[in-house]
Amino acid sequence: MTKQKIVVIGAGMASGRVLETLTEAAPEQFDITLFNAEPRGNYNRIMLSPVLAGDQTYEDIVTHDDAWYADRGITCRFGEKVTEIDRDAKIVKGANGDVAYDKLIFGTGSEPFIIPLPGHDLDGVIAYRDLEDTERMMSMGEGNKVVVIGGGLLGLEAAAGMAARGVEVTVVHIMGHLMERQLDEAAGYLLRKSLEGKGITIKLQANSKEIVGEDGKVKALMLDDGTELPCDLLVMAVGIRPNTALAKEAGLAVGRGIHVDDQMLTSATDVYAVGECVEHDGAVFGLVAPLYDQAKVLGQTLLGEEAAFVQKTLSTKLKVTGCDLFSAGDFAEGENREDIVFRDPSRGVYKRLVIEGNKLVGAVMYGDVADGNWFFQLIKDETDIDEMREMLIFGPAYQGGEASDPLSAVAALPPEAEICGCNGISKQTIVDAIAAGATDLGAIKSTTKASASCGTCTGLVEQVLQVTLGDEFKMPAAQSICGCTDHTHEDVRRLIKSMPLQSQEAVWQELGWKTRNGCHVCRPAINYYLLADWPLEYKDDPQSRFVNERKHANIQKDGTYSVVPRMWGGVTTPAELRAIADAADKYDVPTVKVTGGQRIDLLGVKGEDLPNIWDDLNKAGMVSGYAYSKGLRTVKTCVGTDHCRFGTQDSTGLGIKLEKILHGAWTPHKLKLGVSGCPRNCAEATCKDIGIVCVDSGYQISIGGAAGMDVKETELMCSVPTEEDAIEVVLAVTQLYREGAKYLDRIYKWLGKVGMDWIVEQVVDDLENRKALAARFELSQTIYNHDPWADHVEAKADKYAPMADLTLEAAE
Amino acid sequence: MSWIDIGDINDIPLRGARIVKTQVGCIAVFRTAPDEVFAVSDTCPHKQGPLSEGIVHGQSVTCPLHNWVFDLNTGQAQGADEGSIPTYPVRVDGTRIMLDGEAVSRRTAA
């Protein structure tokens, strides 16, 4: 196949992007020749200001170096001018010879506009356009004086860059305020103040009259009011205009720029134009975003794909350190337009929104530009802002439902701020880890331990990632369970039910686990999901449980355990108390403590004594209190109608019944209940996972309370008239939670995800479903409603002792 | 080496561990899913957590106190944690587990 011959005139940012597109998509398809008047290839012109300011070097901003062109087989004819184009013969004539083309691309860019003042051709009068200009400005330093004509984006960046080098800079601007195309007067004023603060002199409404020279070299700028501004260099930054001379000579249709259609085709067959040299639908272009859009369209067109260039609203940011300004859209005043303005003079903040009809059409901000992109999005999307109009100017933080931007808070944290309290990890440590290549949550966890313990700082860690990495970090919509799998908890739960998967091996195999048999994070979750969804088919695996649930006691920091027998509803007897006291004596229990759940905790029991103390407590009629479990803990009660003069129902009795029915059930996280006999709520039922408050007419059942790391009040789910109804509703909602929630989500978290409306539909309104849920719970309880202590005493007491004791043998 | 019979492999739960008391302290004897056996110190160097009570996954164990993960082959802590636990020679003879008696008394003999 013969290659298509493409000739490109001008190595700028737009044509550079076209070359990237073509050589990436079809490296073998094109034979490309690139002419450039500048003796070099493509560099990032918009970064010249940082180069001038000394923040970057030229090498930093080179987009395509010699090797890049060589790798792609592009013939470079740099520093060579195109002298003529023969459209009939399809030939481009350069100073060093002719090149034939199949397709010709004009990327001739723009040229700076030089005001034809007397003296404009003196040495030391330059524009701000290319690297030579930049280097000329960089040669200025302390003791030099420079005048910049033009108070637009480019002129101000030039002025600020040189001022930073110690040059005495004066900006001469013909208009009444700076950057009049992007800013209104108020923002222009604040910008002027800020620049003056950097030592730059600003002269507004100043008409230049003449450039004064000496020995062919610039000496001063004379204004028409007679003021003389001495200078060693004069920079004209008063605008650009499309470079169309060659196109005109070639006979192309040219207005302000080279006319192109939506596919960037000029008036001539097989001749295209892209970038600052074009005029599209009456507009010319100077900012980079639309140039890249054009380049993309042209690239696709040449590759035979359908594409059309569409003009979009633009936003601007000034690249001057310490001057935060943002502007987007159109903010000229008009008949149907209204303004919303916010000023805070002491902070130097100004914001103005321009509204037409129900839409935001323009935004100007100075001092605080954090919300700029949000406003820009509203403009681009033509969002109807009628409903948020009142608070619109305050940004997304004050819009209903949408949370304030937490990133700003995280960004403002000092480096030593502690992000992960469990492991004492500072923001700096995380930032360092990110710099070292840990660019997602899993990597941060494994390299720093941040968020690897309780996990409540996960959100913060993700925000540090986002603040540090910017757009490179995609906030995960849903996190996978752990490094063993890419599946989320939700996915796995769904697949366990639907596939169906009824064993751990099936999960590892069918869902493509990356490890042999999971890890300490996923195994307990999978074990729970399997036993909750398949109570009869799946057998609970103690080896996939955390030590507390495997040994039915809470491990303490010294490796001893705590033992908590159940006291149903918080009610005990003298006989039980005696048995507890005897056990405490017999096994040298160092601490006996009353818990928050209305029972007694024996702390400091040695592991090998566990079966013995359980056996003693069993004999006194007590069973495991499951104080260690992701399962039912306690049902806290008040004394209700038995003794209390305010009690409306038998709260103690209901609490005991519930605890007996729910005892032994595993749930995604711990489950605490409370039953109060009247709205005085002595059992604190409204900060439990499930709370019942008795009233004269029956029982108010609410869910989603917590009093731990988060403190939450319950939300009312329903009121029912009888105790029987109350029990059924509690069983049903517990089962709904067991079947749906993510492992380690308390009810309040699950509630936050599924919403109370849905829960009410399932448990309260649909009576048939309520009964079905309660029945499934009871089915599961046929397996799990039992005392594990008794089981262990009977079946595996010997496993609690060491396997062997070699201390005696070795001592022989 | 002097191999000491410390018990039957079936006395250790699959993906579990039992401890053996020795002169050099408690040693945790692990049995992984495919019946591999490892003997390492029972004591986590971080806060002395009992490793025999940790969740066994692959050829690793996670300490029950603060989730340090150790490779049972090398005794090295994994991930960000730095530290290691002593490992001891162990082999399986039929179903009997044999521990090297010299290794577990060496420190008292020295």
mmCIF file of N, CA and C in Angstrom, chain A residues 65-74 76:
data_model
loop_
_atom_site.group_PDB
_atom_site.id
_atom_site.type_symbol
_atom_site.label_atom_id
_atom_site.label_comp_id
_atom_site.label_asym_id
_atom_site.label_seq_id
_atom_site.Cartn_x
_atom_site.Cartn_y
_atom_site.Cartn_z
ATOM 1 N N ASP A 65 10.504 16.046 20.938
ATOM 2 C CA ASP A 65 11.918 16.286 20.675
ATOM 3 C C ASP A 65 12.320 15.547 19.377
ATOM 4 N N ASP A 66 13.584 15.663 19.018
ATOM 5 C CA ASP A 66 14.037 15.066 17.755
ATOM 6 C C ASP A 66 13.730 13.587 17.696
ATOM 7 N N ALA A 67 13.949 12.921 18.805
ATOM 8 C CA ALA A 67 13.727 11.470 18.837
ATOM 9 C C ALA A 67 12.271 11.138 18.551
ATOM 10 N N TRP A 68 11.375 11.998 19.061
ATOM 11 C CA TRP A 68 9.946 11.731 18.862
ATOM 12 C C TRP A 68 9.624 11.712 17.373
ATOM 13 N N TYR A 69 10.153 12.735 16.641
ATOM 14 C CA TYR A 69 9.886 12.798 15.204
ATOM 15 C C TYR A 69 10.548 11.621 14.487
ATOM 16 N N ALA A 70 11.795 11.325 14.902
ATOM 17 C CA ALA A 70 12.535 10.249 14.247
ATOM 18 C C ALA A 70 11.801 8.924 14.413
ATOM 19 N N ASP A 71 11.323 8.652 15.637
ATOM 20 C CA ASP A 71 10.620 7.395 15.906
ATOM 21 C C ASP A 71 9.417 7.214 14.991
ATOM 22 N N ARG A 72 8.805 8.320 14.610
ATOM 23 C CA ARG A 72 7.588 8.229 13.819
ATOM 24 C C ARG A 72 7.841 8.453 12.329
ATOM 25 N N GLY A 73 9.120 8.553 11.973
ATOM 26 C CA GLY A 73 9.470 8.700 10.563
ATOM 27 C C GLY A 73 8.988 9.995 9.945
ATOM 28 N N ILE A 74 8.879 11.038 10.761
ATOM 29 C CA ILE A 74 8.416 12.316 10.227
ATOM 30 C C ILE A 74 9.622 13.090 9.706
ATOM 31 N N CYS A 76 11.515 16.263 9.084
ATOM 32 C CA CYS A 76 11.425 17.591 9.675
ATOM 33 C C CYS A 76 12.208 18.580 8.823
#
